[in-house]
Short mmCIF file of C-alpha atoms in Angstrom, two decimals:
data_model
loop_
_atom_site.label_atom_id
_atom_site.label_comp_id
_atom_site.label_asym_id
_atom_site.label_seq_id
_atom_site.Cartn_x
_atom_site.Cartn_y
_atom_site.Cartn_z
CA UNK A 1 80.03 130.90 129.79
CA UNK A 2 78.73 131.80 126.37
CA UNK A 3 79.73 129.59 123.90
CA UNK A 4 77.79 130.61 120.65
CA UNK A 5 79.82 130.37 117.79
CA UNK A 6 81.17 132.62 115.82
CA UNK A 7 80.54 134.06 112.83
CA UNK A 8 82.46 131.46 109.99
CA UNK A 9 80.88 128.78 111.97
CA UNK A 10 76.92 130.32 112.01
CA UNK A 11 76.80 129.90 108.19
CA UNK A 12 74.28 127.49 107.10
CA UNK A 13 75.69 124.29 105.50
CA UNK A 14 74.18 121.22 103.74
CA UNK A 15 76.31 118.30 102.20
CA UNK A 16 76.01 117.28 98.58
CA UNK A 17 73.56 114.88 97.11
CA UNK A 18 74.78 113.88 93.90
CA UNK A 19 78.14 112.39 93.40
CA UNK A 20 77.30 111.66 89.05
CA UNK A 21 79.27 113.76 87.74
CA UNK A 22 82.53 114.30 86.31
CA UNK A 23 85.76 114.59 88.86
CA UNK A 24 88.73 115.93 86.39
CA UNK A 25 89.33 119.51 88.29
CA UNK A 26 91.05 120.67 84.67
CA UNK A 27 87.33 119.95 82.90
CA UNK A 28 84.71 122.80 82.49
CA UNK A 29 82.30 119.62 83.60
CA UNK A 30 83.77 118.94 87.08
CA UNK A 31 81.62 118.78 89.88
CA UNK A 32 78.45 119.31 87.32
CA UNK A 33 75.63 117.25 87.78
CA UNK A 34 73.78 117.70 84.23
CA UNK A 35 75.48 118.62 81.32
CA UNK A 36 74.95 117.87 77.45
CA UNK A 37 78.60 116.36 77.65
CA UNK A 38 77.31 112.97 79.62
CA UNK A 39 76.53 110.25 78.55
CA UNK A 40 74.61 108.87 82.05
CA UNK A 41 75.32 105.04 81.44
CA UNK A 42 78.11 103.98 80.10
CA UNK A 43 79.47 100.71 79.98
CA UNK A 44 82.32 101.59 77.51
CA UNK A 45 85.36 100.27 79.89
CA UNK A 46 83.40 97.21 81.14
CA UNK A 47 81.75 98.83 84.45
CA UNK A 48 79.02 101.05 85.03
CA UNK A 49 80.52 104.85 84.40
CA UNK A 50 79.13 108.33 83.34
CA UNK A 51 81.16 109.29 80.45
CA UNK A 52 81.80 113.22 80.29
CA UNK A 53 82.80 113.85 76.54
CA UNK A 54 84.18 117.39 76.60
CA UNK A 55 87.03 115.41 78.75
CA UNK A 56 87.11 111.49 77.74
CA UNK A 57 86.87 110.52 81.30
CA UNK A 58 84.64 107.30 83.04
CA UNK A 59 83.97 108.15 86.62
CA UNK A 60 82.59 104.77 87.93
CA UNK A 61 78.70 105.59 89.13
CA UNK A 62 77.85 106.35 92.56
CA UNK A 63 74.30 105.26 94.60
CA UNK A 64 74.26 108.97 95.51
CA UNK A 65 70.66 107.96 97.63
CA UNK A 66 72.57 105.26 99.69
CA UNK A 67 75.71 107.63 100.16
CA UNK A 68 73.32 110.31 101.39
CA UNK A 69 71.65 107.73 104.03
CA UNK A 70 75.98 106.76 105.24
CA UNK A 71 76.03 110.64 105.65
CA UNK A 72 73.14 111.04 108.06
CA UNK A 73 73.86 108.16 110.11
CA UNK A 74 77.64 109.07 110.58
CA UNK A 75 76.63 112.61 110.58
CA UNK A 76 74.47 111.64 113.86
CA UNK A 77 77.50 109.60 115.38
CA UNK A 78 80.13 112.27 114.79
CA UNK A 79 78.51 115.45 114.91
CA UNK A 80 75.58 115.33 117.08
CA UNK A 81 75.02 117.41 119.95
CA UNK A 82 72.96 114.97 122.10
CA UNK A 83 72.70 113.89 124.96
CA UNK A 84 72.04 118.05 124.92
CA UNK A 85 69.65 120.17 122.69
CA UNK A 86 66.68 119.82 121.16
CA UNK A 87 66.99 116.53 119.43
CA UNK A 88 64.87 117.35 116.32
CA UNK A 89 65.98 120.66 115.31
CA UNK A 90 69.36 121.58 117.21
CA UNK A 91 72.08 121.05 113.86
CA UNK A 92 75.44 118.74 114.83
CA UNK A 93 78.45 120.45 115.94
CA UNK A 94 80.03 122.71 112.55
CA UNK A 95 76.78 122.18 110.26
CA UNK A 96 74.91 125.87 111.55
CA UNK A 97 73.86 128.16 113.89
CA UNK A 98 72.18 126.46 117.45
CA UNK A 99 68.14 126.95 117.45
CA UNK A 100 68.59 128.20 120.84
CA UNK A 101 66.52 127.14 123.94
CA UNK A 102 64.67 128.94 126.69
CA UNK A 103 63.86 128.16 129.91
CA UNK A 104 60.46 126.81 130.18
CA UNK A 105 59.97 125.81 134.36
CA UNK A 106 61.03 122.57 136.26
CA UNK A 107 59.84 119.54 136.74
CA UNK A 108 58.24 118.08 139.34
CA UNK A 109 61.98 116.49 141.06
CA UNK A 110 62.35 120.16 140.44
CA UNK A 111 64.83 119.52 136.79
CA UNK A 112 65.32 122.47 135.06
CA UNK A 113 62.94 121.93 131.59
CA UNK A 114 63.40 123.85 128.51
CA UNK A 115 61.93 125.16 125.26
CA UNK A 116 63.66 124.65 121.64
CA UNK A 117 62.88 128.29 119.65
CA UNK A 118 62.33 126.42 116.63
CA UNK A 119 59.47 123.94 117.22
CA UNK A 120 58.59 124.61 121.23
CA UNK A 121 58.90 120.87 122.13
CA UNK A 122 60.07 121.00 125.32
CA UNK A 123 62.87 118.67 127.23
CA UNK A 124 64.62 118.66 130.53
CA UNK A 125 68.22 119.02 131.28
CA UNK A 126 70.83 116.04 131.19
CA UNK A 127 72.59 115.65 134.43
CA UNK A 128 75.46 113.16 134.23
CA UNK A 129 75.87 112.11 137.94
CA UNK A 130 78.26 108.18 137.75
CA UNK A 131 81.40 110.56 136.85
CA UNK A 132 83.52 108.40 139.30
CA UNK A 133 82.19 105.27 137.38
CA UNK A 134 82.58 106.61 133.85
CA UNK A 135 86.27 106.85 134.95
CA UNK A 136 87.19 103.68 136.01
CA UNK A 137 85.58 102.43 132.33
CA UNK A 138 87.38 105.35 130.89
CA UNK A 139 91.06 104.09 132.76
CA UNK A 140 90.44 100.07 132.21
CA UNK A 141 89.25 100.99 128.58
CA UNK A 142 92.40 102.72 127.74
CA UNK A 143 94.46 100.08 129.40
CA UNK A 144 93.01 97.71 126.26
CA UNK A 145 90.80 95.78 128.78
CA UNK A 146 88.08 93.59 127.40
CA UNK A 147 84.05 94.06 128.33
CA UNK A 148 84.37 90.59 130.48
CA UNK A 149 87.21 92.14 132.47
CA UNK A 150 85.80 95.45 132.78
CA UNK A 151 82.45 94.01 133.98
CA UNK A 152 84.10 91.89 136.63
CA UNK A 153 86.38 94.58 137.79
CA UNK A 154 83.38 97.10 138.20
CA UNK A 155 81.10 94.08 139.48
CA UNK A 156 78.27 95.16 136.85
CA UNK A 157 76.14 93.60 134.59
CA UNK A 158 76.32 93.23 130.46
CA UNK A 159 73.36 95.63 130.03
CA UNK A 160 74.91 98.17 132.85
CA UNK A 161 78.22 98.15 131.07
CA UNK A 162 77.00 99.23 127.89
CA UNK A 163 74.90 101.79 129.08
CA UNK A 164 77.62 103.11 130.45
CA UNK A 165 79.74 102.91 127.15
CA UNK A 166 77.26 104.79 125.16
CA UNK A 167 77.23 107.47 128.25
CA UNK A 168 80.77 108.19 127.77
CA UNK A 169 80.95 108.16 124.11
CA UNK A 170 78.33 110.97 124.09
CA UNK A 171 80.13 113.11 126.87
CA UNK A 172 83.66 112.41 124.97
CA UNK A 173 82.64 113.37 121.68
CA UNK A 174 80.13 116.28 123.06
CA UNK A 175 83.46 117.58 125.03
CA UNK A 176 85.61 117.05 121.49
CA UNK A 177 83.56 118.81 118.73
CA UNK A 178 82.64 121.44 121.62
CA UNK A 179 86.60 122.24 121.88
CA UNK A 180 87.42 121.99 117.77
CA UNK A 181 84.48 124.39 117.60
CA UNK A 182 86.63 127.04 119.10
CA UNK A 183 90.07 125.81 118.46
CA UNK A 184 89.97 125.58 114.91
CA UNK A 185 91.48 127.81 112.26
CA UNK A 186 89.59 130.03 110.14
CA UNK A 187 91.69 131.60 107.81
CA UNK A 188 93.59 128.12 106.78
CA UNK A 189 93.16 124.58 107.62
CA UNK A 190 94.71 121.72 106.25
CA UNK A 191 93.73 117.88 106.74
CA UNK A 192 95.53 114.74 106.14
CA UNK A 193 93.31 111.55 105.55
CA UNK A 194 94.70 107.69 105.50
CA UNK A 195 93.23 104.64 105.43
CA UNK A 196 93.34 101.62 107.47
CA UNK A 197 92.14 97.83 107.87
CA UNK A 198 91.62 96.51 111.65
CA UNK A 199 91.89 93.41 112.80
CA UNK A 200 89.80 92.40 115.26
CA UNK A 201 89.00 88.98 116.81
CA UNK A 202 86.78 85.60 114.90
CA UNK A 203 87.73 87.41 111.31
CA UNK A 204 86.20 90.79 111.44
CA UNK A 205 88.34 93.35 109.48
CA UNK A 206 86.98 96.78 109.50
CA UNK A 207 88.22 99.05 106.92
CA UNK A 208 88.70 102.55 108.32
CA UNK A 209 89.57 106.32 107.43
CA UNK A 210 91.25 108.92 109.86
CA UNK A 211 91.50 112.91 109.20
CA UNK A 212 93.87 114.90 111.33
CA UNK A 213 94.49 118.69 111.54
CA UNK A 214 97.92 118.81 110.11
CA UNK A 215 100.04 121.20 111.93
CA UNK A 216 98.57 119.36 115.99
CA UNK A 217 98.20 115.56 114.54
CA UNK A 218 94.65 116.14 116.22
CA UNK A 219 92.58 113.05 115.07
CA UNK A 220 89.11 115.10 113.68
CA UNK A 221 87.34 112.00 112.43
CA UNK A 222 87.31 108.10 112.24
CA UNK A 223 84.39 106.39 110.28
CA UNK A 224 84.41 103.22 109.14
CA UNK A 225 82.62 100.82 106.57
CA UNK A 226 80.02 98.62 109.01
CA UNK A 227 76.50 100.63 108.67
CA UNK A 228 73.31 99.81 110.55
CA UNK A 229 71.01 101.56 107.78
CA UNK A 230 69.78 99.12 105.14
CA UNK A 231 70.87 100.07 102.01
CA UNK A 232 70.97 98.96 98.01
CA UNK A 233 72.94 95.81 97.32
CA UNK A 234 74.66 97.21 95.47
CA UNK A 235 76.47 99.30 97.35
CA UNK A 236 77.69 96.34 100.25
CA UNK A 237 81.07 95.01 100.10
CA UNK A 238 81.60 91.53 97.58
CA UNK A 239 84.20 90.16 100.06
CA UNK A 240 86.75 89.12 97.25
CA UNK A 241 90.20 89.11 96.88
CA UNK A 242 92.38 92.08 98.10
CA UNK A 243 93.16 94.74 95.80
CA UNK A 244 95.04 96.86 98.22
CA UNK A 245 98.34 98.98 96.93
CA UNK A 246 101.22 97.45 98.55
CA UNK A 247 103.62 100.16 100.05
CA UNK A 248 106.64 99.07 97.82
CA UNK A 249 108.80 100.49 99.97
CA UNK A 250 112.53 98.87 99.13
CA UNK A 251 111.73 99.81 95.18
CA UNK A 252 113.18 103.01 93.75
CA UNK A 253 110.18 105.69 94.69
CA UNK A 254 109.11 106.38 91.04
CA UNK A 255 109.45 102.81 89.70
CA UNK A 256 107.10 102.09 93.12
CA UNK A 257 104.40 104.56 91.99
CA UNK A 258 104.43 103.17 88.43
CA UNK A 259 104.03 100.12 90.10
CA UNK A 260 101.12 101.29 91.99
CA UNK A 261 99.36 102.86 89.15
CA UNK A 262 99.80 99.78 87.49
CA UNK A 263 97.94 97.65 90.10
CA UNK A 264 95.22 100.28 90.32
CA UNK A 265 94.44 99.70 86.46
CA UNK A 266 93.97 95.71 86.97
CA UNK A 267 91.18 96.62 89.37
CA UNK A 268 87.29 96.22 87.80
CA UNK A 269 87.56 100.53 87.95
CA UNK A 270 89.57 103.29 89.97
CA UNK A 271 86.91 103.14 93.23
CA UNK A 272 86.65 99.29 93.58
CA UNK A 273 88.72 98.72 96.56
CA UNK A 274 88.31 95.29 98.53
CA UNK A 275 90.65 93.98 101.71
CA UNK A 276 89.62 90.02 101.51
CA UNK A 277 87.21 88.19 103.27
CA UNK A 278 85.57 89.22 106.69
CA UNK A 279 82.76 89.12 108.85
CA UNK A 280 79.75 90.95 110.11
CA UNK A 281 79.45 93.09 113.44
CA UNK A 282 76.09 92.10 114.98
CA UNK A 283 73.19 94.00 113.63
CA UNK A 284 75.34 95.73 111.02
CA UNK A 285 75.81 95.52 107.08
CA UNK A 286 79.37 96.07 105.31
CA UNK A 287 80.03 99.16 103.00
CA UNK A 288 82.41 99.14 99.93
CA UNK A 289 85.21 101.36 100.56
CA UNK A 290 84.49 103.74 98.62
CA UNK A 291 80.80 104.47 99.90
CA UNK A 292 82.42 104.89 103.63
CA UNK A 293 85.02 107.40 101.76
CA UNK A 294 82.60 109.47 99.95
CA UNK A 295 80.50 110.14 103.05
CA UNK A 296 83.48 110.23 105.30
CA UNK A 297 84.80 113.29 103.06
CA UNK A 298 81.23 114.91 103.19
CA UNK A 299 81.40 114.91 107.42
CA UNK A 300 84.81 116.65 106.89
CA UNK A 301 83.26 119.40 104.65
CA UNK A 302 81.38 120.19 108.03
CA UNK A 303 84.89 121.24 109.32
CA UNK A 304 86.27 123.08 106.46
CA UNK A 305 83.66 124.73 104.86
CA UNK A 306 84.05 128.03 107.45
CA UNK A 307 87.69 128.45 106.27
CA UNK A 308 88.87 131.02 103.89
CA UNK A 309 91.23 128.64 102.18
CA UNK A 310 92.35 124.75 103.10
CA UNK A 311 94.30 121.64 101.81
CA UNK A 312 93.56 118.53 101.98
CA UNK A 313 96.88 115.38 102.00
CA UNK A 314 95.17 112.55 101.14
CA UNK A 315 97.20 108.98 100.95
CA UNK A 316 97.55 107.63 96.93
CA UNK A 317 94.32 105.65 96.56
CA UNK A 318 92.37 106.17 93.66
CA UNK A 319 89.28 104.46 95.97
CA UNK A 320 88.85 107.93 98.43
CA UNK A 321 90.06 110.57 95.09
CA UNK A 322 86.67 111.10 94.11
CA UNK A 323 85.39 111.62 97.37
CA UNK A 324 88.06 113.92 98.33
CA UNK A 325 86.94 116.04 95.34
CA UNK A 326 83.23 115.61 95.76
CA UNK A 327 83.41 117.26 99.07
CA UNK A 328 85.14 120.31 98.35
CA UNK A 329 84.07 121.09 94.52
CA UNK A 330 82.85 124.87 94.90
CA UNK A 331 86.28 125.37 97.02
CA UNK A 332 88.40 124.04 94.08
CA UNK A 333 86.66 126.55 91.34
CA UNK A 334 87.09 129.29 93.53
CA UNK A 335 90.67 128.43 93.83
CA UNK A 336 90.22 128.34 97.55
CA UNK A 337 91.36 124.62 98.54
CA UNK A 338 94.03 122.35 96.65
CA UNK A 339 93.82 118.42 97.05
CA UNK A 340 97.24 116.25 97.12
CA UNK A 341 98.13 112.96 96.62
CA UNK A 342 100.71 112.10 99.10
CA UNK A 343 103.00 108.78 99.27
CA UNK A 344 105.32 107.56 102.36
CA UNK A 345 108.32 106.04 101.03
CA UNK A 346 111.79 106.49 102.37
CA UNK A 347 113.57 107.81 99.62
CA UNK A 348 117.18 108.88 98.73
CA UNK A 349 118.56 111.68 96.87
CA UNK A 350 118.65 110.72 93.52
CA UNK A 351 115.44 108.35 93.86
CA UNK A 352 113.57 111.36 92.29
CA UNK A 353 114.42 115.29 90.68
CA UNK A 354 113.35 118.23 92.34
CA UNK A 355 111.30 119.08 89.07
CA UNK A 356 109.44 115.66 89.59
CA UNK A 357 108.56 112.96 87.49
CA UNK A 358 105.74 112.13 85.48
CA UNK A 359 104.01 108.67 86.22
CA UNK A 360 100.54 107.05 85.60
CA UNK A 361 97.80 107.25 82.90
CA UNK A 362 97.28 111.17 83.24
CA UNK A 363 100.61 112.02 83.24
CA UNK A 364 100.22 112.84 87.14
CA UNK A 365 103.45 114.74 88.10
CA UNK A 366 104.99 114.09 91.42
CA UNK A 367 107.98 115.90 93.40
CA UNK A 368 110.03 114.82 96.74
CA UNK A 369 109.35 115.53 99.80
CA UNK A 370 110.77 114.35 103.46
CA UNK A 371 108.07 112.16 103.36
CA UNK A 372 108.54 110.46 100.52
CA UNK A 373 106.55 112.37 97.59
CA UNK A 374 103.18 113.77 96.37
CA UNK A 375 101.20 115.02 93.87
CA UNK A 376 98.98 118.08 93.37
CA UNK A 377 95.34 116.86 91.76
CA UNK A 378 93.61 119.72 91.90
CA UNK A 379 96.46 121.98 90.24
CA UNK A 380 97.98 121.78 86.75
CA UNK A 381 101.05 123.79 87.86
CA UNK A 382 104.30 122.06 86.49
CA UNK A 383 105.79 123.20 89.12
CA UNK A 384 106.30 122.13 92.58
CA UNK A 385 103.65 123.76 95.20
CA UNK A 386 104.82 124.43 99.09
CA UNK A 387 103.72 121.29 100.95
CA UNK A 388 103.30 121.88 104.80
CA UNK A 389 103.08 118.83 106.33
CA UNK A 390 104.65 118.68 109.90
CA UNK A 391 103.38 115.14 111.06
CA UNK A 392 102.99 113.21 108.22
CA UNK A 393 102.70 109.76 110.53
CA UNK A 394 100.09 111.09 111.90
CA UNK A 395 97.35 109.07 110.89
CA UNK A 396 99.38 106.46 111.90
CA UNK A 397 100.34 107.58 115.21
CA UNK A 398 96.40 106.77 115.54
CA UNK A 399 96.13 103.42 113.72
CA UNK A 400 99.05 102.21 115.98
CA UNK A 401 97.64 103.27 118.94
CA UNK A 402 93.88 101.41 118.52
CA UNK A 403 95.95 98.44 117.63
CA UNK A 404 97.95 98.82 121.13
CA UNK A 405 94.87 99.68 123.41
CA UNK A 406 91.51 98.62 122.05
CA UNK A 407 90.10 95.20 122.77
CA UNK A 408 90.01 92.49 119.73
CA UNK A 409 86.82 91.37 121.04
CA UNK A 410 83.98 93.46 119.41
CA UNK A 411 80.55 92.20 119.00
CA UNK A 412 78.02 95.30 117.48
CA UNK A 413 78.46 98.21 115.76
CA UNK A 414 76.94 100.64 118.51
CA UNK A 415 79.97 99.56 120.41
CA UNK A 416 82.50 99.86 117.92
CA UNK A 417 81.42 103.52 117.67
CA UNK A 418 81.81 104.27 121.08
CA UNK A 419 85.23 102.53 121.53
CA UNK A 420 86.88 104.63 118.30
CA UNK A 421 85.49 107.84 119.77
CA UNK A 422 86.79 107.13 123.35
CA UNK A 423 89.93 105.84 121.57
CA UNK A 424 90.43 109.35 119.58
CA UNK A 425 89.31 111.53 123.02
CA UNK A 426 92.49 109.37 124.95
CA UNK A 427 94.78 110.04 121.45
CA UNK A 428 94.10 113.96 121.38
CA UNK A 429 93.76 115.09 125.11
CA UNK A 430 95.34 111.95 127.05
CA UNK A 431 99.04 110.92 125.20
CA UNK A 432 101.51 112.93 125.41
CA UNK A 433 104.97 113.08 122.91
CA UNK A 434 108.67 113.46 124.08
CA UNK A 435 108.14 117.05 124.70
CA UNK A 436 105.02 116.54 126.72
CA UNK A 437 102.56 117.62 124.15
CA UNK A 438 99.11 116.30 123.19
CA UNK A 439 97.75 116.63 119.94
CA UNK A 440 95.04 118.62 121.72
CA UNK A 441 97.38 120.79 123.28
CA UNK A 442 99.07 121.46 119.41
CA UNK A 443 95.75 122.44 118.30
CA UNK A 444 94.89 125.09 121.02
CA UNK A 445 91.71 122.50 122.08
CA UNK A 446 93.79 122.12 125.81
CA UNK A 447 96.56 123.79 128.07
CA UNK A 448 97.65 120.99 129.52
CA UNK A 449 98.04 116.71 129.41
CA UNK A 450 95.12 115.92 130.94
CA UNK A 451 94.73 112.38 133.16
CA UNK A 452 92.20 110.17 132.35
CA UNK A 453 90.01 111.29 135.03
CA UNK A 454 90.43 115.05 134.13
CA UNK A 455 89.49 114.60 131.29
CA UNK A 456 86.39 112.29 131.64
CA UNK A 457 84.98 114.89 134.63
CA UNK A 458 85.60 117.69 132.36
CA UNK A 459 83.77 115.84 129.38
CA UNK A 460 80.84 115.37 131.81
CA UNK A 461 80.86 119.32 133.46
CA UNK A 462 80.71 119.93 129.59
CA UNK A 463 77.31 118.31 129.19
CA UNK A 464 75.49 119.16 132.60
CA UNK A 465 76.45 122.90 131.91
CA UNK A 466 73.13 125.11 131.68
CA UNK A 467 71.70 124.96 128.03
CA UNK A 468 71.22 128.30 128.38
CA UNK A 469 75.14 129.10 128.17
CA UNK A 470 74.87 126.06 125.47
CA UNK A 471 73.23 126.80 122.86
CA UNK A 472 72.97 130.92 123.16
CA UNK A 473 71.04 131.76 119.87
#
């Protein structure tokens, strides 16, 4: 089967670089990295900020080089295409056209090798073979088993286990991206992003982001702040006290966003999230928030950059805005994608007017929704704008469910990786809702539930399959 893809997804793509700039979407200066309007360090509010004049505003600064380095290494552990392809020039799943491959003999065990078309190294065909194996892990992983049990119950050793792990990680997400490839929308898409703090066992705390496809509840990506690339200081998380938004849920709505607004202003500036004290993965460093945010939002400009037009629902946090905005700026000035604040809160009637109410610093104006409310920040309309948001728990749906099934007992970060990919394959293709339906099945990625098994075998087929049919230039 020939699964080239088509022609919105062959464009060529590269993510941003520089995230100095200003972010108001009404200012001729948004999204501009040089402009006589800056003033490149300003310390005028008591933090490090570029200060755009034509607009008054402070955008805290951004290590732009260190967000870039986030970007590639996440980039590489969401959107790679190995164990297949040529490994130096074949581009991740969404970010370009394949290289293609020919076939270039066999080897001497008589393995079929090939040839990239870009740089003629030359490399021999992956053949998964322990599918029976990678299934039982699959099944006891799901099941929320821990490595000790799983070892035991498969009677294999620490370094056989993990080999394993990393096996099926790169056949689940392979299988994934390979089906959002062609599932997808091109004409619209819209994404809903949330954020999350695990808990995991002896004090680690991992602050997290999910993206879903909003119509399915399909989980598209799950990064999270523990990096194994060495980076500036600067940019690693202080480990003080928590400056989280608290949902305020049993105030009035708009007297609970006021609140929230309020809260955001006592932090040191708008992207300086923290979540309290934790600990190190082995062999990893911790990110601030808003670092794992900014490149988070550049992976997910991979998936939206093909469509015509898209929205983005992002959960009120003033820590991911920027990001959000840095990752779709060209989109916004072409009137082609609209950003939203959005805020769960279980409202009644006369909480808040169908023309909305005006809260915060810039006057932000929010309207109801089933939800609870949101806010355009992309659009100056005074008016409210059709939200579509079918499964706004979505995000959610997904923290819930890594608290219920994944082991508290995590040790590095290459296995952390592995366990939230496996952990979003079992959300999207495995679980099923009340009417039998898998967020998978929503998004046009499957036809069916699949078991555990199914879909582990299928995720393996997916990778031994002839490169040929692969990656068809």
């Amino acid at each position: 089967m020939n699964i080239s893809p088509n022609a919105a997804q062959q464009q060529e793509f590269a993510f941003r670089q520089e995230f100095n700039c200003c972010k108001n979407c009404r200012c001729p200066n948004f999204g501009v990295t040089e402009s006589s309007d800056y003033l490149a360090k300003s310390q005028q509010l008591g933090y490090p900020a570029l200060h755009c004049k034509a607009c008054g505003s402070y955008p805290p600064l951004v290590d732009s080089h260190s967000v870039n380095l986030v970007v590639a290494e996440r980039a590489q552990q969401h959107l790679s295409k190995a164990p297949c392809g040529c490994s130096q020039c074949e581009p991740g799943f969404f970010l370009g056209p394949t290289v293609g491959v020919k076939r270039y003999g066999k080897t001497g065990a008589n393995s079929q090798r090939y040839q990239c078309r870009q740089c003629q190294s030359v490399f021999t065909q992956p053949h998964i073979k322990n599918t029976e194996q990678l299934c039982q892990l699959f099944n006891f992983l799901s099941q929320g088993h821990n490595p000790q049990q799983i070892m035991q119950q498969l009677s294999i050793a620490p370094k056989i286990y993990y080999q394993l792990l990393q096996r099926l990680y790169h056949c689940l997400r392979f299988y994934s991206r390979l089906q959002e490839q062609r599932a997808l929308p091109h004409d619209f898409i819209a994404l809903h992003t949330e954020s999350k703090v695990h808990e995991f066992s002896e004090q680690k705390r991992i602050w997290a982001l999910c993206s879903n496809e909003v119509q399915s509840g399909y989980v598209l990506l799950h990064t999270h702040n523990q990096t194994q690339v060495e980076l500036s200081q600067a940019v690693y998380y202080q480990q003080r006290p928590s400056t989280t938004l608290p949902a305020l849920q049993d105030n009035p709505i708009v007297e609970a966003l006021k609140r929230r607004y309020q809260l955001t202003l006592n932090r040191y500036h708008f992207e300086d999230l923290h979540y309290g004290p934790t600990s190190h993965l082995r062999g990893t460093h911790i990110i601030q928030p808003s670092v794992c945010a900014y490149a988070h939002f550049q992976l997910l400009s991979g998936f939206t950059h093909g469509a015509a037009r898209f929205h983005h629902y992002i959960e009120h946090e003033s820590s991911i805005r920027g990001a959000a905005l840095m990752s779709c700026v060209e989109a916004i000035r072409n009137k082609q994608a609209e950003v939203y604040y959005i805020y769960h809160h279980p409202r009644t009637e006369t909480d808040m007017g169908e023309g909305g109410n005006k809260v915060g610093w810039w006057n932000d104006r929010w309207y109801p929704a089933d939800f609870g409310a949101y806010c355009s920040i992309t659009s100056a309309q005074a008016s409210p704008m059709p939200v579509n948001l079918p499964r706004p728990m979505a995000c959610q749906a997904f923290f819930e469910h890594l608290e219920q099934s994944m082991s508290k007992q995590l040790k590095s970060a290459s296995s952390v990786n592995a366990l939230f990919e496996i952990n979003r394959a079992l959300f999207n293709y495995v679980l099923s809702d009340k009417q039998g339906q898998t967020p998978a099945m929503r998004l046009g990625c499957s036809d069916k539930p699949l078991s555990g098994s199914q879909l582990v075998s299928a995720a393996v087929a997916a990778v031994n399959a002839d490169h040929i049919d692969k990656f068809s230039a």
